[in-house]
Amino acid sequence: MGNHARAETTARSACRPQLRRLRDCALPTTPPPEPERSCRRSKRASLPSPSVDQMDGRVKVVGQVERVDGASLTYAEFVDRFMAPNCPVVLTGLTASWRACEDWTLPGPGDRRRPDLSFFARNFPSPLVQVADCSSREFTDQKRLEMSMQEFIDHWVGDAHGGSSAGDRESSLLYLKDWHFVKEYPDYVAYTTPTFFIDDWLNMYLDSHPIHRDSDIAKHKNETNCSDYRFVYMGEKGTWTPLHADVFRSYSWSANVCGRKQWLFLPPSQSHRVFDRYMRSSVYNLNDDVSEKLFPEFNKAEWLECIQEQNEIIFVPSGWYHQVHNLEDTISINHNWFNAYNLHWVWNLLYEDYKVAKEYIEDIRDICDDFEGLCQRNLAANTGMNFYDFFVFIVRFALANVIELYHLQQPEVATFSTETAHHFVYNLKSIRNVASKMITTEAFTTENLRSISEDNRSAFSNVKQILEEESFRRLLVTLSKAYEHIDRGQRNCLKSCTSYQKSCLSMICLKSDCNVVDHITSLIGEVCVPADLVTLIDSALSDG
């Protein structure tokens, strides 16, 4: 994307020079520019703002999140304007064909839609759903309950029909969150992920791989160790989500099937303003009387606001703290995701959380047989993955991108897209950037690597074994299809394979006897430590 050429050429002789130019493109080693200076703010509030009523004027709103017609926005424009500079945006015009917008809603006043709760009770009788009690705090989040879908709907309908007093209703608002709808009902296609968000490494990976390999970590189920990060949220008017930044410092996107939400966003460069002076605890609710003594910088924070209407999708960038209120009965679809553009955000969070976990138990280092292992287990429990989980993840994405880049260099691929090559080159440079930061970490010393499980070690070290695993082949197919969709859509400018009765599953491989496995293992046989991954990527980018 960016300023790289988007032309295509059929000349084999032109391919390698273009690849060399792309390999030479610089990958920033520092975070993007300060978001509040680089993100465009809309001073014009296109919709009435409820900020004074909803937030009691307790925060300083300095602008509105930009609103863009998604149907006229190209993928490259989205990357250049929003994803790469890490800026929020509201996208319109992308949900008209969604089955959810019809099936899940009923006509409301005017052109509004409202939730069809009976449809959910009839068609999605999930045994248990996770519900947040908006009136009850538990640590840094709302108290979570489990109940059947029918129980949740009965509670909602009871509130709507005045089944309890006004005071009781206000104190018993329940918000269905983190419902893994796609995993529970895979045959019901409620929506199609917009092209802007399809480069989703997190959910690609979890569709074919476990997040943890160690049995003593994987056996403990919790909200951050889950099967995917694709969710449905349902809540009546008045439900809300406390101030937070998203899991793994991922991107997220949230689409209102029906209803209306207020979002308040704080740029990452100002995130310290919602923490105490020790950077240990953060503000929970912007509606509260926030103590200036506990949070001395809070009143200096400058917020962006967004009123999200039905059928609109909001892109939430990495590291932006936000609080969300449902202004009407609302159903939304939400994904958390990351890719090459925010991979450094994920690593930075893991490293900072690791330092906290390590400091917390430093006093038992001398009496602990496997101190680093304990730190990594605590990191996985608190953050959702540890250094080894993350290294397995980036090794596999590096191998998948090396495979795709290799195939673009083959003479059988008659049509060459510089945009296609840019994806894979940029991805590999981003992974290399993160891997280089991991080299000096204690987790990858020879002594500590001896202590990890064989499942963990072989998951990143044995390159030939990885390339032959069915789970990796599934990941490669998904990645290959995603970039084919991004780059070509309905255009057939690059012939791709349609049969998988061959050894290689790349969408752009046309050979029945592909030797990509031999090629990669000739570059490196084992990836035992992050330095090996850097070597592999350097070899792949300089090859040819």
C-alpha atoms as one frame of an Amber mdcrd trajectory, in Angstrom:
protein
   0.000   0.000   0.000   1.264   3.504   0.739   3.283   4.923  -2.142   4.244
   1.588  -3.654   3.328   1.005  -7.266   0.043  -0.776  -7.915   0.684  -1.641
 -11.550   0.774  -5.158 -12.903   3.176  -6.609 -15.440   3.248  -9.880 -17.320
   6.942  -9.723 -18.073   8.968 -12.252 -16.105  12.012  -9.998 -16.356  10.163
  -7.209 -14.533   9.232  -9.335 -11.545  12.539  -9.542  -9.744  13.435  -5.826
  -9.932  10.024  -4.982  -8.520  10.519  -7.494  -5.728  13.908  -5.977  -4.946
  12.383  -2.499  -4.701   9.671  -3.807  -2.418  12.218  -5.594  -0.252  14.022
  -2.288   0.138  10.918  -0.495   1.425  11.465   0.744   4.952   9.482  -0.736
   7.819   9.138   1.726  10.698  10.851   0.516  13.857   8.863   2.926  15.976
   5.103   3.249  16.464   3.117   5.292  13.918   2.852   9.083  14.317   0.964
  10.363  17.332  -2.657   9.495  16.485  -4.187  12.789  17.629  -1.968  14.673
  15.164  -2.268  12.262  12.258  -5.929  11.230  12.575  -8.455  13.468  10.943
 -11.104  14.791  13.313 -14.533  15.823  12.192 -15.492  18.942  14.074 -18.935
  18.747  12.543 -21.216  16.516  14.593 -23.524  15.061  11.956 -25.805  13.684
  14.652 -26.960  15.199  17.938 -24.354  14.490  20.579 -25.546  13.076  23.913
 -22.178  13.661  25.554 -23.405  16.200  28.109 -26.383  14.082  29.191 -24.681
  10.696  28.919 -21.341  11.650  30.424 -22.491  14.620  32.538 -19.868  16.805
  30.866 -17.104  14.982  32.734 -14.815  14.540  29.747 -13.418  16.997  27.238
 -14.605  16.025  23.744 -12.464  17.758  21.116 -13.798  16.170  17.926 -15.885
  13.513  16.220 -14.624  10.302  14.633 -14.500  10.615  10.847 -17.345   8.983
   8.891 -16.609   7.490   5.437 -18.663   5.709   2.786 -17.150   2.225   2.900
 -18.570   1.263  -0.481 -16.424   3.876  -2.238 -13.262   3.302  -0.171 -10.542
   1.032  -1.565  -8.559  -1.343   0.607  -5.347   0.571  -0.071  -7.037   3.820
   0.973  -8.299   2.221   4.180  -4.774   1.046   5.011  -3.163   4.399   4.228
  -5.742   6.559   6.001  -6.765   4.443   8.975  -5.094   1.072   9.597  -1.433
   2.032   9.174  -1.682   5.386  11.043  -3.878   3.673  13.692  -6.887   6.005
  13.423 -10.561   5.238  14.163 -13.219   5.601  11.477 -16.925   4.902  11.002
 -17.708   3.057   7.764 -21.134   3.148   6.147 -22.740   1.178   3.326 -21.235
  -2.245   4.047 -24.014  -4.274   5.719 -26.924  -4.129   3.248 -26.541  -7.765
   2.207 -26.158  -9.196   5.712 -28.655 -11.854   6.680 -28.410 -10.709  10.312
 -29.843  -7.275   9.450 -33.038  -8.951   8.241 -33.375 -12.055  10.419 -32.359
 -10.533  13.740 -34.470  -7.387  13.633 -38.051  -6.107  13.419 -39.354  -2.791
  12.062 -39.191   0.079  14.532 -40.111   3.762  14.396 -39.398   5.335  11.011
 -36.524   3.529   9.341 -35.202   2.192  12.633 -34.923  -1.519  13.413 -35.186
  -3.201  16.799 -34.021  -6.611  18.098 -36.247  -9.604  17.313 -35.615 -11.383
  20.591 -38.037 -14.214  19.885 -36.005 -15.110  16.777 -32.945 -15.733  18.962
 -34.948 -17.801  21.441 -36.341 -19.988  18.640 -33.248 -20.400  16.486 -30.206
 -20.064  18.762 -30.989 -21.839  22.035 -27.403 -21.665  23.266 -27.079 -23.680
  26.464 -25.144 -20.917  28.199 -24.215 -17.370  27.222 -21.932 -14.933  29.042
 -23.726 -11.880  30.397 -22.310  -8.772  32.073 -24.166  -7.195  34.978 -23.737
  -3.509  34.167 -24.388  -2.486  37.765 -21.760  -4.684  39.374 -17.981  -4.255
  39.154 -15.602  -7.192  39.517 -11.926  -6.186  39.508 -11.428  -4.147  36.300
 -14.573  -5.317  34.495 -18.255  -5.874  35.051 -19.336  -8.982  36.911 -19.969
 -11.856  34.516 -22.868 -14.309  34.777 -23.819 -17.376  32.800 -27.397 -18.109
  31.816 -29.365 -19.656  28.992 -30.394 -17.541  26.030 -34.020 -17.903  27.099
 -33.241 -16.650  30.621 -31.408 -13.641  29.193 -34.291 -12.794  26.854 -36.874
 -13.270  29.615 -34.928 -10.776  31.740 -34.753  -8.301  28.848 -38.457  -8.631
  27.990 -39.377  -8.351  31.663 -37.526  -5.040  31.888 -39.164  -3.767  28.704
 -42.624  -4.646  29.995 -42.042  -2.961  33.332 -41.720  -6.217  35.235 -39.790
  -4.455  37.974 -39.544  -0.964  39.392 -37.566   1.705  37.574 -34.862   1.548
  40.213 -34.574  -2.229  39.971 -34.436  -2.099  36.183 -31.599   0.412  36.254
 -29.623  -1.753  38.649 -30.197  -5.017  36.783 -29.258  -4.188  33.207 -27.680
  -7.271  31.638 -25.477  -7.161  28.546 -24.769 -10.322  26.520 -21.103 -10.144
  25.536 -18.456 -12.263  23.836 -20.923 -14.756  22.350 -18.911 -16.981  19.985
 -21.723 -17.085  17.475 -19.686 -18.147  14.430 -18.210 -21.113  16.307 -21.558
 -22.182  17.753 -23.539 -21.829  14.521 -21.050 -22.232  11.642 -23.743 -23.141
   9.095 -25.693 -19.937   9.661 -23.941 -17.200   7.671 -25.156 -14.082   9.464
 -22.681 -11.676   7.851 -19.621 -11.405   5.639 -16.462  -9.863   7.038 -15.769
  -6.651   5.077 -12.662  -6.738   2.898 -11.003  -4.065   5.070 -10.858  -6.504
   7.990 -10.158  -9.793   6.226  -6.380  -9.745   6.865  -7.125 -11.163  10.314
  -4.187 -13.233  11.550  -5.682 -13.854  14.993  -8.841 -15.605  13.834  -7.111
 -17.289  10.870  -4.739 -18.865  13.361  -7.369 -19.896  15.905  -9.440 -21.589
  13.196  -6.631 -24.128  12.788  -4.372 -23.875  15.864  -4.686 -23.783  19.651
  -3.467 -20.584  21.271  -1.561 -22.602  23.912   0.508 -25.794  23.544   1.344
 -26.501  27.197  -1.290 -28.749  28.747  -1.096 -27.063  32.141  -2.088 -23.777
  30.495  -4.473 -25.018  27.815  -6.624 -27.028  30.233  -7.722 -23.878  32.040
 -10.579 -22.295  30.093 -11.135 -18.601  30.521 -12.359 -15.636  28.539  -8.942
 -14.881  27.035  -8.215 -18.501  26.105 -11.014 -19.050  23.632 -11.762 -20.591
  20.289 -11.960 -17.335  18.348 -12.396 -13.598  18.714 -15.606 -13.193  16.699
 -18.472 -12.117  18.920 -22.091 -11.050  19.023 -23.190  -8.488  21.641 -26.817
  -7.836  22.655 -27.989  -5.246  25.157 -30.972  -3.085  25.960 -30.835   0.686
  26.175 -28.558   1.754  29.027 -26.154  -1.194  28.909 -22.521  -0.243  28.577
 -18.885  -1.335  28.558 -16.324   0.196  30.962 -13.246   2.090  29.832 -10.670
  -0.301  28.358  -8.204  -0.975  25.550  -8.824  -4.154  23.573  -7.363  -7.587
  24.263  -3.786  -8.087  22.960  -3.966  -4.387  21.931  -5.628  -5.763  18.829
  -7.675  -3.849  16.319 -11.403  -4.400  16.516 -14.381  -3.686  14.334 -17.940
  -3.425  15.564 -21.056  -3.366  13.378 -24.469  -2.281  14.647 -27.062  -4.679
  13.248 -29.606  -2.463  14.964 -29.497   0.187  17.652 -27.302   3.141  18.427
 -24.080   3.486  20.452 -22.001   6.269  21.885 -18.239   5.750  21.817 -15.617
   7.875  23.551 -12.012   7.370  22.389  -8.685   8.384  23.919  -5.565   8.336
  21.685  -2.725   6.032  22.826  -0.386   8.960  23.466  -2.790  10.126  26.172
  -3.529   6.742  27.745  -1.394   7.594  30.780  -3.981  10.217  31.689  -6.515
   7.581  32.713  -4.022   5.793  35.001  -2.931   6.548  38.528   0.497   8.033
  39.178   1.985   4.510  39.498   0.469   3.327  36.178  -1.140   0.408  37.994
  -4.890   1.106  37.961  -7.035   2.945  35.436 -10.351   4.761  35.467 -13.250
   2.301  35.339 -16.234   4.465  34.407 -16.199   7.926  32.873 -19.580   8.550
  34.505 -18.030   8.315  37.957 -16.645  11.253  39.898 -13.042  10.523  39.021
 -10.703  11.443  41.878  -8.170  14.062  40.828  -5.972  12.877  43.687  -5.902
   9.282  42.393  -5.854  10.199  38.693  -4.095  13.582  38.533  -3.874  13.741
  34.717  -7.463  12.670  33.964  -8.913  16.143  33.445  -6.281  16.890  30.789
  -7.414  14.008  28.553  -8.910  14.975  25.171 -11.474  12.586  23.730 -12.975
  11.840  20.345 -16.652  10.952  20.250 -18.736   8.883  17.880 -22.467   8.206
  17.695 -22.695   4.946  15.781 -26.002   4.296  14.003 -27.525   1.026  12.845
 -25.770  -0.569   9.858 -22.575   1.375  10.570 -19.231  -0.237  11.333 -16.603
   1.346  13.536 -12.902   0.528  13.243 -11.175   0.641  16.643  -7.374   0.990
  16.342  -4.788  -0.542  18.647  -4.252   0.957  22.072  -7.128   3.468  21.995
  -8.950   3.400  25.335 -12.702   3.606  24.837 -15.998   3.423  26.710 -19.240
   2.456  24.989 -22.904   3.077  25.852 -25.960   1.607  24.149 -28.331   4.520
  23.504 -31.011   2.136  22.198 -31.657  -1.599  22.331 -28.700  -2.827  20.289
 -27.271  -5.909  18.584 -23.706  -5.716  17.304 -21.144  -7.976  15.661 -17.561
  -7.542  16.867 -14.184  -8.972  15.880 -10.785  -8.547  17.510  -7.900  -9.005
  15.079  -4.316  -8.176  14.299  -1.910  -8.435  11.396   1.421  -7.006  10.236
   0.332  -3.412  10.808  -0.205  -3.770  14.549   1.899  -6.836  15.388   4.343
  -4.615  17.313   1.451  -3.504  19.538   0.820  -7.139  20.510   4.480  -7.771
  21.312   4.798  -4.527  23.293   1.813  -5.485  25.454   3.176  -8.990  26.059
   6.569  -7.592  27.025   5.144  -4.962  29.393   2.788  -7.485  31.023   5.682
  -9.936  31.317   7.745  -7.378  33.208   4.867  -6.844  35.631   4.352 -10.595
  36.119   8.065 -11.106  36.659   8.399  -8.249  39.131   5.447  -9.575  41.119
   7.197 -12.886  41.896  10.848 -11.779  41.742  11.317 -12.531  45.445  10.875
 -16.288  44.868  13.346 -16.554  41.958  16.059 -18.199  44.080  13.760 -20.933
  45.392  11.914 -21.614  42.153  13.092 -24.497  39.938  11.599 -22.969  36.796
  11.199 -19.263  37.423  10.917 -18.295  33.767   8.328 -21.025  33.189   6.272
 -19.658  36.063   6.493 -16.147  34.616   5.299 -17.428  31.245   2.397 -19.384
  32.770   1.301 -16.278  34.683   1.605 -14.183  31.528  -0.597 -16.627  29.615
  -3.192 -16.588  32.390  -3.270 -12.796  32.643  -2.820 -11.667  29.034  -4.075
 -14.617  26.983  -0.768 -15.818  25.519   2.898 -15.938  26.496   6.178 -15.527
  24.641   6.242 -19.133  23.436   2.627 -19.011  22.214   3.419 -15.801  20.353
   6.635 -17.202  18.868   4.820 -20.264  17.516   2.301 -17.836  16.016   4.813
 -15.599  14.225   6.961 -18.517  13.020   3.973 -20.029  11.251   2.885 -16.760
   9.695   6.454 -16.128   8.579   6.577 -19.526   6.862   3.208 -18.955   5.193
   4.333 -15.568   3.850   7.661 -16.984   2.653   5.720 -19.634   0.716   3.494
 -17.047  -0.952   6.412 -14.800  -1.854   8.306 -17.776  -3.273   5.439 -18.604
  -5.609   5.272 -15.067  -6.964   8.842 -15.540  -8.218   7.993 -18.614 -10.292
   7.708 -18.383 -14.110   4.403 -20.292 -14.012   2.809 -17.245 -12.378   2.409
 -15.347 -15.623   0.783 -12.227 -14.202   2.571 -10.428 -11.407   1.028  -7.903
  -9.047   3.349  -5.601  -7.154   0.549  -5.053  -4.646   0.449  -8.787  -3.940
   4.192  -8.880  -3.373   3.995  -5.843  -1.125   1.656  -7.664   1.282   4.091
 -10.510   1.810   7.231  -8.372   1.948   5.658  -5.988   4.450   4.356  -8.896
   6.544   7.792 -10.494   6.714   9.496  -7.215   7.620   6.953  -6.667  10.385
   7.538 -10.163  11.781  11.297  -9.650  11.539  11.006  -6.363  13.408   9.222
  -8.087  16.304  11.440 -11.195  16.279  14.550  -9.024  16.535  13.158  -7.512
  19.740  12.606 -10.997  21.184  16.221 -12.133  20.745  17.511 -10.874  24.099
  14.568 -12.021  26.229  15.260 -14.485  29.031  12.648 -16.912  27.749  14.855
 -17.919  24.816  18.108 -18.627  26.632  19.434 -22.156  26.185  18.700 -22.997
  29.808  15.083 -21.837  29.700  14.390 -23.513  26.369  15.370 -26.834  27.955
  12.471 -26.418  30.382   9.645 -25.929  27.880   7.497 -28.816  26.706   8.378
 -30.789  23.588   5.012 -29.797  22.097   5.954 -26.145  22.431   9.499 -26.586
  21.138   8.585 -28.642  18.074   5.724 -26.242  17.265   8.246 -23.571  16.274
  11.557 -25.384  15.718  10.961 -28.248  13.270  10.347 -26.466   9.981   9.731
 -29.575   7.834   7.261 -30.950  10.362   5.380 -27.636  10.475   5.114 -27.469
   6.691   3.595 -30.957   6.597   1.035 -30.398   9.358  -2.614 -30.251   8.317
  -3.180 -27.307  10.673  -0.456 -25.299   8.927  -1.828 -26.216   5.502  -5.237
 -24.919   6.553  -3.647 -21.672   7.755  -1.794 -21.277   4.454  -4.970 -21.785
   2.414  -6.839 -19.202   4.485  -4.031 -16.652   4.225  -3.667 -17.234   0.500
  -7.411 -16.816  -0.087  -7.515 -13.647   2.002  -4.895 -11.869  -0.088  -6.392
 -13.145  -3.305  -9.682 -11.601  -2.189  -8.040  -8.325  -1.149  -5.992  -7.907
  -4.313  -8.254  -9.257  -6.978 -11.807  -9.501  -5.739 -13.826 -10.448  -8.792
 -10.970  -9.733 -11.191  -9.213 -12.734 -12.714  -5.909 -11.018 -13.389  -3.899
 -13.781 -11.752  -4.755 -17.380 -12.477  -4.930 -19.407  -9.276  -5.320 -23.037
  -8.434  -8.817 -24.369  -7.845  -7.862 -27.926  -7.047  -6.156 -28.987  -3.854
  -5.165 -32.416  -5.107  -1.536 -31.349  -5.130   1.194 -31.044  -2.559   1.113
 -27.249  -2.269  -1.962 -25.394  -1.084  -0.990 -21.862  -2.083  -3.740 -20.259
  -4.132  -1.179 -18.943  -6.611   0.784 -22.170  -7.076   0.142 -23.844 -10.440
   2.597 -26.729 -10.191   1.601 -30.303  -9.445   5.086 -31.054  -8.124   5.822
 -27.921  -6.123   9.173 -28.019  -4.314   8.518 -25.181  -1.884   9.191 -27.424
   1.137  12.666 -28.259  -0.166  13.243 -24.582  -0.915  12.384 -23.428   2.603
  14.289 -26.196   4.367  17.296 -25.272   2.240  17.093 -21.790   3.779  16.853
 -23.097   7.352  16.108 -26.455   8.939  15.188 -25.360  12.451  13.899 -22.187
  14.051  14.986 -22.650  17.650  15.250 -19.022  18.749  14.099 -15.620  17.432
  17.509 -15.021  15.811  16.862 -18.059  13.589  13.580 -16.541  12.456  15.352
 -13.299  11.571  17.858 -15.335   9.521  15.050 -17.168   7.690  13.271 -13.935
   6.789  16.495 -12.251   5.653  17.253 -15.238   3.427  13.743 -15.268   1.966
  13.792 -11.537   1.223  17.210 -11.683  -0.415  16.536 -14.887  -2.347  16.572
 -14.385  -6.075
